[in-house]
Amino acid sequence: MDVAVLGYGTIGSGVVEVLKVNQDVIEKKAGCPLRVKYVLDLRDFPGDPVQRKLVKDFQVILQDPDVKIVAEAMGGLHPAYEFVRASLEAGKSVATSNKELVATYGAQLLRIAEEHHVNFFFEASVGGGIPVIRTMNMSLTPEYFIEVMGILNGTTNYILTQMEEAGATFEEALKQAQEKGYAERNPKADVEGYDACRKIAILSSLAFGKTVDYEQIPTEGITKITLDDLKVAKALGRKVKLVARSYQADGKVFAKVSPLLLKLSHPLASICGVYNGVLIRGNMVDDIVLQGKGAGKKATASAVVADIMTAARYFPYRISARCHWEEEILDLTDSRLMAAAYMIRTDCPVAASTPYFAQTVPVSGVHAFTTGLVNEQQLSEIREALTEAGCGILGMIQMN
Amino acid sequence: MDVAVLGYGTIGSGVVEVLKVNQDVIEKKAGCPLRVKYVLDLRDFPGDPVQRKLVKDFQVILQDPDVKIVAEAMGGLHPAYEFVRASLEAGKSVATSNKELVATYGAQLLRIAEEHHVNFFFEASVGGGIPVIRTMNMSLTPEYFIEVMGILNGTTNYILTQMEEAGATFEEALKQAQEKGYAERNPKADVEGYDACRKIAILSSLAFGKTVDYEQIPTEGITKITLDDLKVAKALGRKVKLVARSYQADGKVFAKVSPLLLKLSHPLASICGVYNGVLIRGNMVDDIVLQGKGAGKKATASAVVADIMTAARYFPYRISARCHWEEEILDLTDSRLMAAAYMIRTDCPVAASTPYFAQTVPVSGVHAFTTGLVNEQQLSEIREALTEAGCGILGMIQMN
């Protein structure tokens, strides 16, 4: 069966590599050989055997009836969306690693795939090689999902781990991440939490059945996290993690991306470096936690190839149809309405008489305290009391 | 679509409960309502609504063409095997939670299912609610599996956790586990490692493609573990876990069930209480770790219901065919041939001149040391040297 790969960057070249290196097992398990017939890229790759499969015009792929499966690894919304849509409409199954595409057009593309009796798969769009999409869609099918919570961005987790373990500042750790190829030259999408936000939007849409608009998810990154915050976290027996989370309570759905102070016993607290982890809570199975490499060429490409193989294995049967994700936008409830406890770091000692004060965190040279459970209104009271006492807030992180 | 449940014990009654409580979401995702038409059990359950669905004769189920799916939750080999086989031969798909059945007849039942164009599913046979079977069969399909390693028995993990956290002896912790319903009155299958052995046999068969005979897996339980061992583990910065493991190296496959001293940073070291965890290593995706409730009525039943739903959702398409598990027995290589380091606890201080001695473990009132990497032959040298020195071995645990 012929496959076309769109984009020969990290993931696209990884897909070609995985299909080649593991050719034997892939042919056996897919039930047929999988051949890469075309690779679409505007660049040339002289010396790379891919060169003779390179095409620069997508129409060549679209109009070739031998191509039954398209792997999209271009990233970005356009022209990825147009190419994926045209492929589906031409009766080709699609496997994509493009989280922005899936977060924005996932429900629509699933509908188009259904109308054209083909598959739209996107395992690699969240969590790299971790099979979280298939676990939600095919394994935890009897569950009412209560919560999805994850460390979904490897770059920020690497930075936080470096700060914690090597005492690097945020800037130093970011530079190391860039040198190691974990962070882009423009790291904004990672460090501001936008990447994690798109990924939790996809998981939340699958969990709750309607489209979660990522622009409605309150998102805070890790750029304000300092070494002092990590010292306080340690004194509290906790870890600072960038957590993307959504959950439902009383028929309302909440979603948020922000740093959280996780207890050491929390299953996501031990996810370090570039690893990702996802906790899924169902009403019957309780908590399932998946962890693994959340990024990286081979791990992510393996997830794309698994999707290609599923499309091939059951061809011409369409297996992705019953993915319950409607185009209708889900009403999110403002997560600030939910009560939470906070760690607040200040520039002077704070009196125990401060409203909702719970305890001082004893760290030499740092002033920090924790609060009881407070909502946004009560948090404002705390802020006012601190201002009146002449105390400035240097940092504030929610505790979980 | 009509379902029959064989056995109304913990899992069987859980299946009926999950199908009822989550009826809405199950109907939506299965694409049709799932009705329990019969429950097979020799007992009566007066007052339980199940009473009017109870049958005592399996032939009633077998001969009813409306029953398309059979959930087997009887446990044990016979008559479970005969009932499952007859169901498949009669064109009914089967979902089972029976690890003994799957470990013994898995490959054969998969072949029979294929011949009769029906499904044989067994997600619940390993890891309770953790979707490890589907992850190996449907998600990590492009991988050459290198290793599978798991904490697969919740009872023993609960006992070890109680010993570690509450300072209970093995006997006390076992008694607590029995009182809480985690351990059977005859706990041998759990504490001697037989349960974990059958489960790793299933996972290894899926990983390596041929039947791993569980009787060939060297199996050691936790009955010899003492509080002194846990003290030594703590001093080494490690945890004692009952680990079931198989891996391939140089074309050979090794398998073993035994207590292991895991470093705290190992992803399975933090799996506590009745939770289970599985690490799967593929050559492309590297390590994927899954954790969750490894036992318990609702979690395990949820996995059975997920299988029932898959059979219903794709009916009459058979989806379990490409499970690569042949009936041929896999040649296991003796795992004692592989070098490993050990912690050895003795009844007197041990000289640093002992062969392969690495370090003394400093624990008050306990004599223990670690070795370098040794094979079985070298381990014998250590044993002889200790005997010559008049030192008795009180405990020995492999380090990982």
CSV table of N, CA and C in Angstrom, one decimal, chain A residues 246-309:
chain,number,residue,atom,x,y,z
A,246,SER,N,-8.2,19.5,32.4
A,246,SER,CA,-9.6,19.9,32.3
A,246,SER,C,-10.4,18.8,33.1
A,247,TYR,N,-11.5,19.2,33.6
A,247,TYR,CA,-12.3,18.3,34.4
A,247,TYR,C,-13.7,18.8,34.4
A,248,GLN,N,-14.6,17.8,34.7
A,248,GLN,CA,-16.0,18.2,34.9
A,248,GLN,C,-16.5,17.9,36.3
A,249,ALA,N,-17.3,18.9,36.7
A,249,ALA,CA,-18.0,18.8,38.0
A,249,ALA,C,-19.3,19.4,37.9
A,250,ASP,N,-20.3,18.8,38.4
A,250,ASP,CA,-21.7,19.3,38.4
A,250,ASP,C,-22.1,19.7,37.0
A,251,GLY,N,-21.7,19.0,36.0
A,251,GLY,CA,-22.1,19.3,34.6
A,251,GLY,C,-21.4,20.4,34.0
A,252,LYS,N,-20.4,21.0,34.7
A,252,LYS,CA,-19.6,22.1,34.1
A,252,LYS,C,-18.2,21.6,33.8
A,253,VAL,N,-17.6,22.1,32.7
A,253,VAL,CA,-16.3,21.7,32.4
A,253,VAL,C,-15.3,22.9,32.6
A,254,PHE,N,-14.3,22.6,33.3
A,254,PHE,CA,-13.2,23.6,33.5
A,254,PHE,C,-12.0,23.2,32.8
A,255,ALA,N,-11.2,24.2,32.3
A,255,ALA,CA,-9.9,23.8,31.7
A,255,ALA,C,-8.9,24.9,32.0
A,256,LYS,N,-7.6,24.6,32.1
A,256,LYS,CA,-6.6,25.5,32.5
A,256,LYS,C,-5.2,25.0,32.2
A,257,VAL,N,-4.3,25.9,31.8
A,257,VAL,CA,-2.9,25.5,31.7
A,257,VAL,C,-2.1,26.4,32.6
A,258,SER,N,-1.4,25.9,33.6
A,258,SER,CA,-0.6,26.7,34.5
A,258,SER,C,0.4,25.9,35.2
A,259,PRO,N,1.4,26.6,35.8
A,259,PRO,CA,2.3,25.8,36.7
A,259,PRO,C,1.4,25.4,37.9
A,260,LEU,N,1.7,24.2,38.4
A,260,LEU,CA,1.1,23.7,39.6
A,260,LEU,C,2.1,23.1,40.5
A,261,LEU,N,1.9,23.2,41.8
A,261,LEU,CA,2.7,22.6,42.8
A,261,LEU,C,2.1,21.2,43.1
A,262,LEU,N,2.7,20.2,42.6
A,262,LEU,CA,2.2,18.8,42.8
A,262,LEU,C,2.9,18.2,44.0
A,263,LYS,N,2.2,17.5,44.8
A,263,LYS,CA,2.8,16.7,45.8
A,263,LYS,C,3.7,15.6,45.2
A,264,LEU,N,4.8,15.2,45.9
A,264,LEU,CA,5.7,14.2,45.4
A,264,LEU,C,5.0,12.9,45.1
A,265,SER,N,3.9,12.6,45.9
A,265,SER,CA,3.2,11.4,45.7
A,265,SER,C,2.3,11.4,44.5
A,266,HIS,N,2.1,12.6,43.9
A,266,HIS,CA,1.2,12.6,42.7
A,266,HIS,C,1.9,11.9,41.5
A,267,PRO,N,1.2,11.1,40.8
A,267,PRO,CA,1.8,10.3,39.7
A,267,PRO,C,2.5,11.1,38.6
A,268,LEU,N,2.1,12.4,38.5
A,268,LEU,CA,2.8,13.2,37.5
A,268,LEU,C,4.0,13.9,38.0
A,269,ALA,N,4.2,13.9,39.3
A,269,ALA,CA,5.3,14.7,39.9
A,269,ALA,C,6.7,14.1,39.5
A,270,SER,N,6.7,12.8,39.3
A,270,SER,CA,8.0,12.1,38.9
A,270,SER,C,8.3,12.1,37.4
A,271,ILE,N,7.5,12.7,36.6
A,271,ILE,CA,7.7,12.8,35.2
A,271,ILE,C,8.8,13.9,35.0
A,272,CYS,N,10.0,13.5,34.6
A,272,CYS,CA,11.1,14.5,34.5
A,272,CYS,C,11.6,14.7,33.1
A,273,GLY,N,12.4,15.7,32.9
A,273,GLY,CA,13.1,16.0,31.7
A,273,GLY,C,12.1,16.1,30.5
A,274,VAL,N,12.4,15.6,29.4
A,274,VAL,CA,11.6,15.7,28.2
A,274,VAL,C,10.4,14.7,28.2
A,275,TYR,N,10.2,14.0,29.2
A,275,TYR,CA,9.1,13.0,29.3
A,275,TYR,C,7.8,13.7,29.5
A,276,ASN,N,6.7,13.1,29.0
A,276,ASN,CA,5.4,13.6,29.2
A,276,ASN,C,4.6,12.6,30.0
A,277,GLY,N,3.5,13.0,30.6
A,277,GLY,CA,2.7,12.1,31.3
A,277,GLY,C,1.3,12.6,31.3
A,278,VAL,N,0.3,11.7,31.2
A,278,VAL,CA,-1.1,12.1,31.2
A,278,VAL,C,-1.9,11.2,32.2
A,279,LEU,N,-2.7,11.9,33.0
A,279,LEU,CA,-3.6,11.1,33.9
A,279,LEU,C,-5.0,11.3,33.4
A,280,ILE,N,-5.7,10.2,33.2
A,280,ILE,CA,-7.1,10.2,32.8
A,280,ILE,C,-7.9,9.6,33.9
A,281,ARG,N,-8.9,10.3,34.3
A,281,ARG,CA,-9.8,9.7,35.4
A,281,ARG,C,-11.2,9.4,34.8
A,282,GLY,N,-11.6,8.2,34.9
A,282,GLY,CA,-12.9,7.8,34.5
A,282,GLY,C,-13.7,7.4,35.7
A,283,ASN,N,-15.1,7.3,35.5
A,283,ASN,CA,-15.9,7.0,36.7
A,283,ASN,C,-15.8,5.6,37.1
A,284,MET,N,-15.4,4.7,36.2
A,284,MET,CA,-15.3,3.3,36.6
A,284,MET,C,-13.9,2.8,36.8
A,285,VAL,N,-13.0,3.2,36.0
A,285,VAL,CA,-11.6,2.7,36.0
A,285,VAL,C,-10.7,3.5,37.0
A,286,ASP,N,-11.2,4.7,37.4
A,286,ASP,CA,-10.5,5.6,38.3
A,286,ASP,C,-9.3,6.1,37.5
A,287,ASP,N,-8.1,6.2,38.1
A,287,ASP,CA,-7.0,6.9,37.4
A,287,ASP,C,-6.1,6.0,36.6
A,288,ILE,N,-5.9,6.3,35.3
A,288,ILE,CA,-5.0,5.7,34.5
A,288,ILE,C,-3.9,6.7,34.1
A,289,VAL,N,-2.6,6.3,34.3
A,289,VAL,CA,-1.6,7.3,34.0
A,289,VAL,C,-0.7,6.7,32.9
A,290,LEU,N,-0.4,7.4,31.9
A,290,LEU,CA,0.5,7.0,30.8
A,290,LEU,C,1.7,7.9,30.8
A,291,GLN,N,2.9,7.4,30.6
A,291,GLN,CA,4.0,8.2,30.5
A,291,GLN,C,5.0,7.7,29.4
A,292,GLY,N,5.8,8.6,28.9
A,292,GLY,CA,6.7,8.2,27.9
A,292,GLY,C,7.3,9.4,27.2
A,293,LYS,N,8.1,9.2,26.1
A,293,LYS,CA,8.7,10.3,25.5
A,293,LYS,C,7.6,11.2,24.7
A,294,GLY,N,7.5,12.4,25.2
A,294,GLY,CA,6.4,13.2,24.6
A,294,GLY,C,6.8,13.9,23.4
A,295,ALA,N,8.1,13.8,23.0
A,295,ALA,CA,8.6,14.4,21.8
A,295,ALA,C,9.7,13.6,21.2
A,296,GLY,N,10.4,14.1,20.3
A,296,GLY,CA,11.5,13.3,19.7
A,296,GLY,C,11.1,12.6,18.5
A,297,LYS,N,12.1,12.6,17.5
A,297,LYS,CA,11.8,12.1,16.2
A,297,LYS,C,11.2,10.7,16.1
A,298,LYS,N,11.9,9.8,16.7
A,298,LYS,CA,11.5,8.4,16.5
A,298,LYS,C,10.2,8.0,17.3
A,299,ALA,N,10.1,8.6,18.5
A,299,ALA,CA,8.9,8.2,19.3
A,299,ALA,C,7.6,8.8,18.6
A,300,THR,N,7.7,10.1,18.2
A,300,THR,CA,6.5,10.7,17.6
A,300,THR,C,6.2,10.0,16.2
A,301,ALA,N,7.3,9.8,15.5
A,301,ALA,CA,7.1,9.1,14.2
A,301,ALA,C,6.5,7.7,14.4
A,302,SER,N,6.8,7.0,15.4
A,302,SER,CA,6.3,5.7,15.7
A,302,SER,C,4.7,5.8,15.8
A,303,ALA,N,4.3,6.9,16.5
A,303,ALA,CA,2.8,7.1,16.7
A,303,ALA,C,2.2,7.3,15.3
A,304,VAL,N,2.8,8.1,14.4
A,304,VAL,CA,2.3,8.3,13.1
A,304,VAL,C,2.2,7.0,12.3
A,305,VAL,N,3.3,6.2,12.4
A,305,VAL,CA,3.3,5.0,11.7
A,305,VAL,C,2.2,4.0,12.2
A,306,ALA,N,2.0,4.0,13.6
A,306,ALA,CA,0.9,3.2,14.1
A,306,ALA,C,-0.4,3.5,13.5
A,307,ASP,N,-0.6,4.8,13.3
A,307,ASP,CA,-1.9,5.3,12.6
A,307,ASP,C,-1.9,4.8,11.2
A,308,ILE,N,-0.8,4.9,10.5
A,308,ILE,CA,-0.7,4.5,9.1
A,308,ILE,C,-1.1,3.0,9.0
A,309,MET,N,-0.5,2.2,10.0
A,309,MET,CA,-0.7,0.8,10.0
A,309,MET,C,-2.1,0.4,10.3
